[in-house]
Short mmCIF file of C-alpha atoms in Angstrom, two decimals:
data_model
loop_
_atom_site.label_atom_id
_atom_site.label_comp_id
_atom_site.label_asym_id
_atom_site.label_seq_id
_atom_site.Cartn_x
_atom_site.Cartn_y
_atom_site.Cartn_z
CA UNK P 168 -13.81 -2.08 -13.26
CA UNK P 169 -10.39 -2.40 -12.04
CA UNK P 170 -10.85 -4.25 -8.33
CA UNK P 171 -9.16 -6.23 -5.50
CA UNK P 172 -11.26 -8.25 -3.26
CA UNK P 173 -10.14 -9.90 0.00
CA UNK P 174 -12.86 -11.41 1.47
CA UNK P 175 -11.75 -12.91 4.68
CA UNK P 176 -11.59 -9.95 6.90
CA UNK P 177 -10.19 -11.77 10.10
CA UNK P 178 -8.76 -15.26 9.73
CA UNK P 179 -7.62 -16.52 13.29
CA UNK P 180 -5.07 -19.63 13.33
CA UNK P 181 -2.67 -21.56 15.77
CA UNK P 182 0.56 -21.45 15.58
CA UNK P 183 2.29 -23.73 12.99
CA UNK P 184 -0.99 -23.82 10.95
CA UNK P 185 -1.35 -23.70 7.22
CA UNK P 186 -3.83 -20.32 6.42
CA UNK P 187 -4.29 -19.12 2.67
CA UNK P 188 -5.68 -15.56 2.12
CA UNK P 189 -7.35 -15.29 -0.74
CA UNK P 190 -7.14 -12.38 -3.55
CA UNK P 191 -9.62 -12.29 -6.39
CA UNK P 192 -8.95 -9.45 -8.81
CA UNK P 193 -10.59 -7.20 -11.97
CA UNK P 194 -9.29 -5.36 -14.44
CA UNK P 195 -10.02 -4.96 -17.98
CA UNK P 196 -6.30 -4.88 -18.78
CA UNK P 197 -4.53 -7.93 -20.29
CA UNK P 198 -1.27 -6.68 -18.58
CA UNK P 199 -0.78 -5.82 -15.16
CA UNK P 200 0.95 -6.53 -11.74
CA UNK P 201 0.16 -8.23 -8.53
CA UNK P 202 1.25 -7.78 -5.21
CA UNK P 203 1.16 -8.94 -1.65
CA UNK P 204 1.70 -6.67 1.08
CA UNK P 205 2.40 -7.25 4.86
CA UNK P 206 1.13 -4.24 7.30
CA UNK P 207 2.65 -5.59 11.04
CA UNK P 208 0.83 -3.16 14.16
CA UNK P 209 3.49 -0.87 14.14
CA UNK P 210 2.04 0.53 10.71
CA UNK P 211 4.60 0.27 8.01
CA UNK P 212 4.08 -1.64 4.38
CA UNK P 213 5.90 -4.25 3.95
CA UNK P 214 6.69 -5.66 0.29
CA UNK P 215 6.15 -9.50 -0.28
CA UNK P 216 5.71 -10.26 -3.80
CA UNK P 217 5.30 -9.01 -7.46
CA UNK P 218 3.95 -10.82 -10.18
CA UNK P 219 3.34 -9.64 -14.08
CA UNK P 220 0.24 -10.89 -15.65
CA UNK P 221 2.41 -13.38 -18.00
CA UNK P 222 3.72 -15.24 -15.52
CA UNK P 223 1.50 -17.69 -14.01
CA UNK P 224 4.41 -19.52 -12.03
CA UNK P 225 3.39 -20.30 -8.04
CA UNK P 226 6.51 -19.02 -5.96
CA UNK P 227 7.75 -20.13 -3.15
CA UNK P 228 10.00 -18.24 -0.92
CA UNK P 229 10.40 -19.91 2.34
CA UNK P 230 7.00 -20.33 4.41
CA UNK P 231 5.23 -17.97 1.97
CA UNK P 232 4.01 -19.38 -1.44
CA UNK P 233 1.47 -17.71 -3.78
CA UNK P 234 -0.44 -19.66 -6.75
CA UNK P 235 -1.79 -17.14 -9.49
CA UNK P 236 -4.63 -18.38 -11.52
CA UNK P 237 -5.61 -15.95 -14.27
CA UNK P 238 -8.19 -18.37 -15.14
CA UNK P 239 -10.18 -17.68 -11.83
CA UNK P 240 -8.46 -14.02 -11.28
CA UNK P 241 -7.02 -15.11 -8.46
CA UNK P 242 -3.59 -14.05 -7.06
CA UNK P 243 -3.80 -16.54 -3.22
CA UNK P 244 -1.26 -16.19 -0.54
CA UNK P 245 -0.25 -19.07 1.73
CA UNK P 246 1.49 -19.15 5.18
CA UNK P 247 2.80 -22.77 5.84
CA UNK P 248 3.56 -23.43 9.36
CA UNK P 249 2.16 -20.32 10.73
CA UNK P 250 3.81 -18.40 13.24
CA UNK P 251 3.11 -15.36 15.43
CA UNK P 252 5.37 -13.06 13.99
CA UNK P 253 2.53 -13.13 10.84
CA UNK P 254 0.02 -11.42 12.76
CA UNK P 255 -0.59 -8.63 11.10
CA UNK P 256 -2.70 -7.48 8.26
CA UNK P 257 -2.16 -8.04 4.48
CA UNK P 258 -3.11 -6.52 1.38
CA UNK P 259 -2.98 -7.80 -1.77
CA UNK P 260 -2.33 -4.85 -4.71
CA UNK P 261 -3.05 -4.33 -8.29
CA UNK P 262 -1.57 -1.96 -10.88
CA UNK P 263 -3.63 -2.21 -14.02
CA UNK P 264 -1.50 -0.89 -16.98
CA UNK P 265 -3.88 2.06 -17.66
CA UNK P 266 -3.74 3.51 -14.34
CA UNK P 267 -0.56 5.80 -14.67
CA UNK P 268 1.26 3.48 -11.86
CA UNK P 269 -1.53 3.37 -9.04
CA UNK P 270 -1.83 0.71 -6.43
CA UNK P 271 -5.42 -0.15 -6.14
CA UNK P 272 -5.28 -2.25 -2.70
CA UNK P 273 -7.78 -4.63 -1.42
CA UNK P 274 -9.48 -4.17 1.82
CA UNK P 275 -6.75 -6.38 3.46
CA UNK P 276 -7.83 -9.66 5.54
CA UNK P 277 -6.25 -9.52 9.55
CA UNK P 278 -4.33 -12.68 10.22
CA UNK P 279 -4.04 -13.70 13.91
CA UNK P 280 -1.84 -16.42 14.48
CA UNK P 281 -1.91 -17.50 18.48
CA UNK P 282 0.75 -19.20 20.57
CA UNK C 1 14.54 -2.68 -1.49
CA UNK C 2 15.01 1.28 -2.08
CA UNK C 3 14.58 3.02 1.18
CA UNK C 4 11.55 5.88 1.55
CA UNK C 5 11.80 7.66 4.73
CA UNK C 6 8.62 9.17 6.02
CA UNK C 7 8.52 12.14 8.65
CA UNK C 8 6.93 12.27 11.28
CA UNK C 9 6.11 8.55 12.97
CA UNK C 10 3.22 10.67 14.72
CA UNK C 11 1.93 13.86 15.17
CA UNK C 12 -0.80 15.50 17.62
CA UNK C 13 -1.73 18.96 17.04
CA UNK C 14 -4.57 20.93 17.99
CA UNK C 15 -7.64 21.09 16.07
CA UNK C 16 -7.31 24.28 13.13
CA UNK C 17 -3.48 24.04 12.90
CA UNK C 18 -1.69 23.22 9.85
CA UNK C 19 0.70 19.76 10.07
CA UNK C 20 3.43 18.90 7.54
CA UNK C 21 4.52 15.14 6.49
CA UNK C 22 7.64 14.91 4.55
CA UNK C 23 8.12 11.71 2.65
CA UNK C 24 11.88 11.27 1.67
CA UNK C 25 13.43 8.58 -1.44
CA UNK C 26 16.98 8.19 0.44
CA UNK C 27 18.63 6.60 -2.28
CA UNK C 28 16.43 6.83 -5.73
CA UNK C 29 15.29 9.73 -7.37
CA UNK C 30 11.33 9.34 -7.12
CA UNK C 31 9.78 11.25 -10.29
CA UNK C 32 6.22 10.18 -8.67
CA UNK C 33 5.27 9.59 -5.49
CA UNK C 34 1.60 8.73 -4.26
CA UNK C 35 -0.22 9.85 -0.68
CA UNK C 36 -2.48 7.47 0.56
CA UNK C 37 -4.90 7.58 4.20
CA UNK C 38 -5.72 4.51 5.90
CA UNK C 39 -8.28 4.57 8.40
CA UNK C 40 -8.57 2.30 11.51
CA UNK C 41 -9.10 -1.57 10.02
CA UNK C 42 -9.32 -0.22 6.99
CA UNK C 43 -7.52 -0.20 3.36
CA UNK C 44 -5.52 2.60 2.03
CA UNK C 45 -7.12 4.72 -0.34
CA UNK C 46 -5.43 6.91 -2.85
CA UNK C 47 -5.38 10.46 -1.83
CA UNK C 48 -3.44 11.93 -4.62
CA UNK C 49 -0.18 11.49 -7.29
CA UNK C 50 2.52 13.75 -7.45
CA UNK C 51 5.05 13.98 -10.13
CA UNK C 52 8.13 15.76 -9.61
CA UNK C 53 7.98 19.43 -10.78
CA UNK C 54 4.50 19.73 -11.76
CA UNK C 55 0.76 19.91 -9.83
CA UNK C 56 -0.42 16.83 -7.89
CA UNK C 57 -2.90 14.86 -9.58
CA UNK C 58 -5.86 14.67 -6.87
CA UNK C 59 -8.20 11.85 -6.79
CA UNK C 60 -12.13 12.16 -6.20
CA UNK C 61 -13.35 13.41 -3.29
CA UNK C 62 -9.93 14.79 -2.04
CA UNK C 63 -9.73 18.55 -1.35
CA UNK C 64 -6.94 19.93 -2.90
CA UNK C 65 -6.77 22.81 -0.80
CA UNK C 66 -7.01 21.11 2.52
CA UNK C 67 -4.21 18.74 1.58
CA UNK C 68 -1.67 20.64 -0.18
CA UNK C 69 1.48 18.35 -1.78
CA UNK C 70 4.56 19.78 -3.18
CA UNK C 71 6.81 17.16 -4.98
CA UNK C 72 9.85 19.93 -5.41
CA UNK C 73 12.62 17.39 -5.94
CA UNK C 74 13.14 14.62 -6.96
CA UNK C 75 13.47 13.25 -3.49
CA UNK C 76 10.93 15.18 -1.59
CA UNK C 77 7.35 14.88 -1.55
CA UNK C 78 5.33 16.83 1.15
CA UNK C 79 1.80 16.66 2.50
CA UNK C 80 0.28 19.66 4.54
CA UNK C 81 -2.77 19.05 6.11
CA UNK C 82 -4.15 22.54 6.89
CA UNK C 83 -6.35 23.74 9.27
CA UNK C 84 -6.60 20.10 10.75
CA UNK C 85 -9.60 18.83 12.12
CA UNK C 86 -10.48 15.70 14.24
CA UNK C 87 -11.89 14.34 11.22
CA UNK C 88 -8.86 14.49 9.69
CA UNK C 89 -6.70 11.72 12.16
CA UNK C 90 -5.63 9.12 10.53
CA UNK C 91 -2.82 6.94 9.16
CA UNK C 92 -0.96 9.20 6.09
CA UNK C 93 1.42 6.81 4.07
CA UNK C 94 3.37 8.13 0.99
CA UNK C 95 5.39 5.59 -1.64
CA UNK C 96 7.31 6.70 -4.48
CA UNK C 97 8.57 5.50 -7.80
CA UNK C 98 12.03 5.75 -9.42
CA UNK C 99 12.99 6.92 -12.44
CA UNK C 100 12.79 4.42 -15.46
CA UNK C 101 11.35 1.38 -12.98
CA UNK C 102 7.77 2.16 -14.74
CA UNK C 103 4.76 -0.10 -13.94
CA UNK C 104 7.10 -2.86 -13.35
CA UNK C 105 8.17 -1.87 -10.26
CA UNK C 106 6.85 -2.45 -6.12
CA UNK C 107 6.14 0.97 -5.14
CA UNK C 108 8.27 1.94 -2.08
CA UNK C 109 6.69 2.64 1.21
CA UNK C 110 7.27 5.01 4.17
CA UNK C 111 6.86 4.21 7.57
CA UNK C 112 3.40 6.05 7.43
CA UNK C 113 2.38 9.18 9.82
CA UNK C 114 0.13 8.65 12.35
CA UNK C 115 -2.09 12.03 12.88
CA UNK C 116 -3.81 12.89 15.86
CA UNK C 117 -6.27 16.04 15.94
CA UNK C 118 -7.05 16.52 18.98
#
């Protein structure tokens, strides 16, 4: 089966707190991509990351890092210093290499991040 | 990134009209671009592909003549919802995919249409 699974639904944090939201993944495929989105109230998709199956390298890019364990099919996403301009909901994405291109997107976990 | 434009924002219309969504690639040439509906607090499920020039690819479940796409450029991609129902609101996002970028590349979203049948 080619799945993405975010099980938090809701995580609720204060501001300036670490939160991680985790992405667990299937696919039969030995190549395929990763992604993080960011979905903010107003509705639109915003792109974080992408990351090829071959490249198990954690990234950092300012407050956001992501560690990718193919070991454990994971593909987490961490906020450091949380603020409340990251409210909003993300998904994490996979394209399988058999699947002519299609996102298949997890359920997407709502991150509330208070003052 | 490359810049999808998606129009309308939002649209009400009354229950049994037909609505159109364009979904624009302003500065790539998309040969595919995928429709997807998102419910309230939920994910976005795949409605159906469209390749430039040839029938959409429809996935399971979606009624091919209730959503009709056209993909008649390689810039344009349109979704009609006809004869619109209540059942039908929801949040209507399209991305699209450049030419040579393959499975290597983030697919490009619009700024979604939010549909109201009222």
């Amino acid at each position: 089966a080619q799945k993405v699974t975010q099980a938090q639904t809701e995580i609720s944090v204060v501001e300036k707190e670490d939160v991680t939201l985790d992405c667990v993944y299937e696919t039969r495929d030995t190549t395929y991509y990763l992604f993080w989105y960011k979905q903010p109230p107003s509705g639109e998709l915003v792109f974080l990351i992408r990351r090829n199956s071959f490249d198990e390298q954690n990234e950092i890019s300012g407050r956001y890092s992501w560690n990718f364990q193919k070991s454990t099919s994971s593909f987490n996403f961490t906020i450091t210093a949380s603020q409340v301009v990251d409210s909003a909901v993300y998904f994490c994405a996979l394209i399988p290499m058999d699947s002519s291109y299609k996102l298949i997107f997890g359920s997407g976990t709502r991150l509330l991040v208070r003052p | 990134g490359a810049v999808v434009s998606q129009h309308p924002s939002r649209v009400i219309c009354k229950s049994g009209t037909s609505v159109k969504i364009e979904c624009r690639s302003l500065d790539f040439q998309a040969t595919t671009m995928f429709w997807y509906r998102q419910f309230p607090k939920q994910s976005l499920m795949l409605m159906a592909t469209s390749n430039e020039g040839s029938k959409a690819t429809y996935e399971q479940g979606v009624e091919k003549d209730k959503f009709l796409i056209n993909h008649a450029s390689l810039t344009l991609s349109t979704l009609t919802v006809t004869s619109a129902h209540p059942e039908d609101s929801s949040f209507y996002i399209c991305s699209a995919r450049g030419i040579g970028t393959g499975v290597r590349a983030e697919a490009f979203f619009g700024q979604g249409t939010r549909l109201t049948v009222v």
